[in-house]
PDB file of C-alpha atoms in Angstrom:
ATOM      1  CA  MET A 670      72.613 124.441 178.919  1.00  0.00           C
ATOM      2  CA  LYS A 671      73.368 127.280 176.518  1.00  0.00           C
ATOM      3  CA  LYS A 672      76.476 125.415 175.455  1.00  0.00           C
ATOM      4  CA  ILE A 673      74.498 122.246 174.682  1.00  0.00           C
ATOM      5  CA  PHE A 674      71.958 124.164 172.562  1.00  0.00           C
ATOM      6  CA  SER A 675      74.694 126.030 170.734  1.00  0.00           C
ATOM      7  CA  VAL A 676      76.575 122.755 169.958  1.00  0.00           C
ATOM      8  CA  ALA A 677      73.300 121.115 168.816  1.00  0.00           C
ATOM      9  CA  ALA A 678      72.456 124.115 166.613  1.00  0.00           C
ATOM     10  CA  LEU A 679      75.933 124.071 165.137  1.00  0.00           C
ATOM     11  CA  ALA A 680      75.626 120.309 164.472  1.00  0.00           C
ATOM     12  CA  ILE A 681      72.234 120.814 162.766  1.00  0.00           C
ATOM     13  CA  LEU A 682      73.666 123.601 160.595  1.00  0.00           C
ATOM     14  CA  LEU A 683      76.660 121.525 159.555  1.00  0.00           C
ATOM     15  CA  SER A 684      74.522 118.498 158.786  1.00  0.00           C
ATOM     16  CA  ALA A 685      72.099 120.643 156.789  1.00  0.00           C
ATOM     17  CA  CYS A 686      74.936 122.161 154.778  1.00  0.00           C
ATOM     18  CA  SER A 687      76.504 118.790 154.074  1.00  0.00           C
ATOM     19  CA  ASN A 688      73.112 117.383 152.971  1.00  0.00           C
ATOM     20  CA  ASN A 689      72.664 120.335 150.586  1.00  0.00           C
ATOM     21  CA  ALA A 690      76.064 119.636 149.044  1.00  0.00           C
ATOM     22  CA  LYS A 691      75.189 115.972 148.682  1.00  0.00           C
ATOM     23  CA  GLU A 692      71.807 116.799 147.198  1.00  0.00           C
ATOM     24  CA  GLU A 693      73.347 119.304 144.774  1.00  0.00           C
ATOM     25  CA  ALA A 694      75.962 116.756 143.688  1.00  0.00           C
ATOM     26  CA  MET A 695      73.213 114.157 143.209  1.00  0.00           C
ATOM     27  CA  ILE A 696      71.108 116.614 141.196  1.00  0.00           C
ATOM     28  CA  LYS A 697      74.110 117.474 138.993  1.00  0.00           C
ATOM     29  CA  GLN A 698      74.821 113.780 138.422  1.00  0.00           C
ATOM     30  CA  GLN A 699      71.191 113.104 137.500  1.00  0.00           C
ATOM     31  CA  ALA A 700      71.256 116.062 135.103  1.00  0.00           C
ATOM     32  CA  ILE A 701      74.392 114.718 133.442  1.00  0.00           C
ATOM     33  CA  VAL A 702      72.820 111.264 133.103  1.00  0.00           C
ATOM     34  CA  ALA A 703      69.659 112.825 131.650  1.00  0.00           C
ATOM     35  CA  ILE A 704      71.691 114.819 129.112  1.00  0.00           C
ATOM     36  CA  LYS A 705      73.656 111.724 128.087  1.00  0.00           C
ATOM     37  CA  ASP A 706      70.437 109.743 127.699  1.00  0.00           C
ATOM     38  CA  SER A 707      68.890 112.453 125.553  1.00  0.00           C
ATOM     39  CA  LEU A 708      72.033 112.577 123.383  1.00  0.00           C
ATOM     40  CA  LYS A 709      71.923 108.793 122.984  1.00  0.00           C
ATOM     41  CA  LEU A 710      68.254 108.939 122.097  1.00  0.00           C
ATOM     42  CA  ASP A 711      68.949 111.700 119.589  1.00  0.00           C
ATOM     43  CA  SER A 712      71.770 109.696 118.008  1.00  0.00           C
ATOM     44  CA  PHE A 713      69.497 106.640 117.821  1.00  0.00           C
ATOM     45  CA  LYS A 714      66.860 108.749 116.074  1.00  0.00           C
ATOM     46  CA  ARG A 715      69.458 110.030 113.605  1.00  0.00           C
ATOM     47  CA  ALA A 716      70.764 106.523 112.964  1.00  0.00           C
ATOM     48  CA  ASP A 717      67.204 105.260 112.472  1.00  0.00           C
ATOM     49  CA  ALA A 718      66.499 108.054 109.991  1.00  0.00           C
ATOM     50  CA  LEU A 719      69.718 107.290 108.088  1.00  0.00           C
ATOM     51  CA  GLU A 720      68.823 103.594 107.975  1.00  0.00           C
ATOM     52  CA  LYS A 721      65.380 104.397 106.581  1.00  0.00           C
ATOM     53  CA  GLU A 722      66.966 106.600 103.890  1.00  0.00           C
ATOM     54  CA  ARG A 723      69.419 103.840 102.981  1.00  0.00           C
ATOM     55  CA  ILE A 724      66.624 101.282 102.709  1.00  0.00           C
ATOM     56  CA  ALA A 725      64.636 103.648 100.496  1.00  0.00           C
ATOM     57  CA  LYS A 726      67.651 104.132  98.196  1.00  0.00           C
ATOM     58  CA  VAL A 727      68.225 100.383  97.966  1.00  0.00           C
ATOM     59  CA  LYS A 728      64.578  99.839  97.042  1.00  0.00           C
ATOM     60  CA  GLU A 729      64.810 102.516  94.340  1.00  0.00           C
ATOM     61  CA  GLU A 730      67.929 100.849  92.923  1.00  0.00           C
ATOM     62  CA  GLU A 731      66.203  97.466  92.904  1.00  0.00           C
ATOM     63  CA  ILE A 732      63.210  98.931  91.078  1.00  0.00           C
ATOM     64  CA  LYS A 733      65.485 100.570  88.489  1.00  0.00           C
ATOM     65  CA  THR A 734      67.414  97.335  88.010  1.00  0.00           C
ATOM     66  CA  ALA A 735      64.195  95.364  87.600  1.00  0.00           C
ATOM     67  CA  ARG A 736      62.945  97.833  84.971  1.00  0.00           C
ATOM     68  CA  ILE A 737      66.204  97.642  83.034  1.00  0.00           C
ATOM     69  CA  GLN A 738      66.182  93.840  83.112  1.00  0.00           C
ATOM     70  CA  GLU A 739      62.564  93.765  81.948  1.00  0.00           C
ATOM     71  CA  GLU A 740      63.402  96.111  79.057  1.00  0.00           C
ATOM     72  CA  LYS A 741      66.385  93.960  78.060  1.00  0.00           C
ATOM     73  CA  ARG A 742      64.257  90.822  78.201  1.00  0.00           C
ATOM     74  CA  THR A 743      61.566  92.466  76.070  1.00  0.00           C
ATOM     75  CA  LEU A 744      64.122  93.585  73.473  1.00  0.00           C
ATOM     76  CA  LEU A 745      65.706  90.135  73.379  1.00  0.00           C
ATOM     77  CA  LEU A 746      62.336  88.467  72.861  1.00  0.00           C
ATOM     78  CA  ALA A 747      61.477  90.936  70.113  1.00  0.00           C
ATOM     79  CA  GLU A 748      64.796  90.234  68.362  1.00  0.00           C
ATOM     80  CA  ARG A 749      64.236  86.483  68.627  1.00  0.00           C
ATOM     81  CA  ASN A 750      60.737  86.793  67.191  1.00  0.00           C
ATOM     82  CA  GLU A 751      62.005  88.901  64.296  1.00  0.00           C
ATOM     83  CA  ALA A 752      64.796  86.427  63.582  1.00  0.00           C
ATOM     84  CA  ALA A 753      62.350  83.504  63.705  1.00  0.00           C
ATOM     85  CA  GLU A 754      60.010  85.317  61.300  1.00  0.00           C
ATOM     86  CA  ARG A 755      62.913  86.019  58.915  1.00  0.00           C
ATOM     87  CA  ARG A 756      63.984  82.383  59.020  1.00  0.00           C
ATOM     88  CA  ALA A 757      60.439  81.196  58.420  1.00  0.00           C
ATOM     89  CA  SER A 758      59.990  83.542  55.485  1.00  0.00           C
ATOM     90  CA  SER A 759      63.356  82.675  53.955  1.00  0.00           C
ATOM     91  CA  ALA A 760      62.790  78.930  54.461  1.00  0.00           C
ATOM     92  CA  SER A 761      59.426  79.074  52.749  1.00  0.00           C
ATOM     93  CA  SER A 762      60.771  81.126  49.838  1.00  0.00           C
ATOM     94  CA  SER A 763      63.872  79.033  49.176  1.00  0.00           C
ATOM     95  CA  ASN A 764      64.230  75.299  48.637  1.00  0.00           C
ATOM     96  CA  THR A 765      67.720  74.963  50.083  1.00  0.00           C
ATOM     97  CA  VAL A 766      68.745  72.452  52.700  1.00  0.00           C
ATOM     98  CA  ALA A 767      69.464  73.908  56.125  1.00  0.00           C
ATOM     99  CA  THR A 768      73.082  73.604  57.208  1.00  0.00           C
ATOM    100  CA  PRO A 769      73.765  72.029  60.573  1.00  0.00           C
ATOM    101  CA  ALA A 770      74.698  74.404  63.358  1.00  0.00           C
ATOM    102  CA  LYS A 771      78.367  74.750  64.161  1.00  0.00           C
ATOM    103  CA  LYS A 772      79.438  73.194  67.405  1.00  0.00           C
ATOM    104  CA  LYS A 773      80.888  75.711  69.798  1.00  0.00           C
ATOM    105  CA  GLY A 774      83.181  75.459  72.753  1.00  0.00           C
ATOM    106  CA  TRP A 775      86.025  73.162  73.648  1.00  0.00           C
ATOM    107  CA  SER A 776      86.133  69.641  72.337  1.00  0.00           C
ATOM    108  CA  GLN A 777      86.305  66.777  74.796  1.00  0.00           C
ATOM    109  CA  ALA A 778      89.878  66.137  73.650  1.00  0.00           C
ATOM    110  CA  ALA A 779      90.941  69.696  74.522  1.00  0.00           C
ATOM    111  CA  LYS A 780      89.170  69.562  77.875  1.00  0.00           C
ATOM    112  CA  GLY A 781      90.733  66.204  78.664  1.00  0.00           C
ATOM    113  CA  ALA A 782      94.202  67.449  77.760  1.00  0.00           C
ATOM    114  CA  ALA A 783      93.858  70.546  79.952  1.00  0.00           C
ATOM    115  CA  ILE A 784      92.476  68.646  82.933  1.00  0.00           C
ATOM    116  CA  GLY A 785      95.022  65.855  82.506  1.00  0.00           C
ATOM    117  CA  ALA A 786      97.909  68.330  82.325  1.00  0.00           C
ATOM    118  CA  GLY A 787      96.832  70.011  85.548  1.00  0.00           C
ATOM    119  CA  ALA A 788      96.251  66.777  87.402  1.00  0.00           C
ATOM    120  CA  GLY A 789      99.485  65.268  86.089  1.00  0.00           C
ATOM    121  CA  ALA A 790     101.509  68.317  87.124  1.00  0.00           C
ATOM    122  CA  ILE A 791     100.120  68.192  90.645  1.00  0.00           C
ATOM    123  CA  GLY A 792     100.692  64.465  90.841  1.00  0.00           C
ATOM    124  CA  GLY A 793     104.250  64.864  89.525  1.00  0.00           C
ATOM    125  CA  ILE A 794     105.043  67.466  92.179  1.00  0.00           C
ATOM    126  CA  LEU A 795     103.773  65.142  94.878  1.00  0.00           C
ATOM    127  CA  VAL A 796     105.629  62.075  93.617  1.00  0.00           C
ATOM    128  CA  ASP A 797     109.010  63.431  92.480  1.00  0.00           C
ATOM    129  CA  LYS A 798     111.518  65.053  94.854  1.00  0.00           C
ATOM    130  CA  ASN A 799     112.499  67.570  92.193  1.00  0.00           C
ATOM    131  CA  ASN A 800     109.284  69.583  91.893  1.00  0.00           C
ATOM    132  CA  ALA A 801     109.956  71.145  88.482  1.00  0.00           C
ATOM    133  CA  ARG A 802     110.933  67.889  86.800  1.00  0.00           C
ATOM    134  CA  GLY A 803     107.971  66.056  88.357  1.00  0.00           C
ATOM    135  CA  ALA A 804     105.541  68.766  87.270  1.00  0.00           C
ATOM    136  CA  ILE A 805     106.791  68.719  83.683  1.00  0.00           C
ATOM    137  CA  ILE A 806     106.763  64.952  83.333  1.00  0.00           C
ATOM    138  CA  GLY A 807     103.405  64.579  85.072  1.00  0.00           C
ATOM    139  CA  GLY A 808     101.881  67.392  83.008  1.00  0.00           C
ATOM    140  CA  VAL A 809     102.985  65.861  79.702  1.00  0.00           C
ATOM    141  CA  VAL A 810     101.800  62.375  80.631  1.00  0.00           C
ATOM    142  CA  GLY A 811      98.496  63.710  82.013  1.00  0.00           C
ATOM    143  CA  ALA A 812      97.854  65.870  78.946  1.00  0.00           C
ATOM    144  CA  GLY A 813      98.466  62.931  76.605  1.00  0.00           C
ATOM    145  CA  THR A 814      96.215  60.623  78.586  1.00  0.00           C
ATOM    146  CA  GLY A 815      93.465  63.247  78.843  1.00  0.00           C
ATOM    147  CA  TYR A 816      93.665  63.920  75.095  1.00  0.00           C
ATOM    148  CA  VAL A 817      93.297  60.243  74.218  1.00  0.00           C
ATOM    149  CA  ILE A 818      90.284  59.820  76.520  1.00  0.00           C
ATOM    150  CA  GLY A 819      88.650  63.055  75.277  1.00  0.00           C
ATOM    151  CA  ARG A 820      89.250  62.128  71.628  1.00  0.00           C
ATOM    152  CA  ALA A 821      87.433  58.837  72.200  1.00  0.00           C
ATOM    153  CA  GLN A 822      84.482  60.738  73.673  1.00  0.00           C
ATOM    154  CA  ASP A 823      84.463  63.099  70.679  1.00  0.00           C
ATOM    155  CA  ARG A 824      84.268  60.095  68.345  1.00  0.00           C
ATOM    156  CA  LYS A 825      81.334  58.649  70.266  1.00  0.00           C
ATOM    157  CA  SER A 826      79.447  61.946  70.255  1.00  0.00           C
ATOM    158  CA  GLY A 827      79.998  62.463  66.513  1.00  0.00           C
ATOM    159  CA  ARG A 828      82.138  65.569  66.776  1.00  0.00           C
ATOM    160  CA  VAL A 829      85.027  63.688  65.117  1.00  0.00           C
ATOM    161  CA  GLN A 830      84.649  60.964  62.514  1.00  0.00           C
ATOM    162  CA  PRO A 831      85.403  57.508  63.992  1.00  0.00           C
ATOM    163  CA  LYS A 832      88.352  55.514  62.723  1.00  0.00           C
ATOM    164  CA  ASN A 833      87.593  52.954  59.972  1.00  0.00           C
TER     165      ASN A 833
END
């Protein structure tokens, strides 16, 4: 009987020791998980704070940009008003005829020639087996055609005097 009790006591001791080791390992693992979670939470808080700072800086930049644009607009309007007042005062004081405003930008003939040259060059490359020769011939033909069409539009719009 003594042997049975001693074996049972030994079994209880061994099982108790192995449970303690398991419990300690489980406690260590839970502590590690808790530390990792707290580090993640801390990094999320830092990232959130950085995002809020970035948003605040962007808003400040937008406000500064809006102020600068408003100042530019105000100055431009003031300059336009001054110029209009000068024109009104000079027109009332002098009896000269106003000259027509100069036309700016490309004429239709120039635009047509440029577009025609590009389109002709591309078309020439596609049609001819010798790419360089096709591009040159197509570009010249396209530029000429575009110029003729654009010149006709310039005559209709009054930019160029029509033929008599």
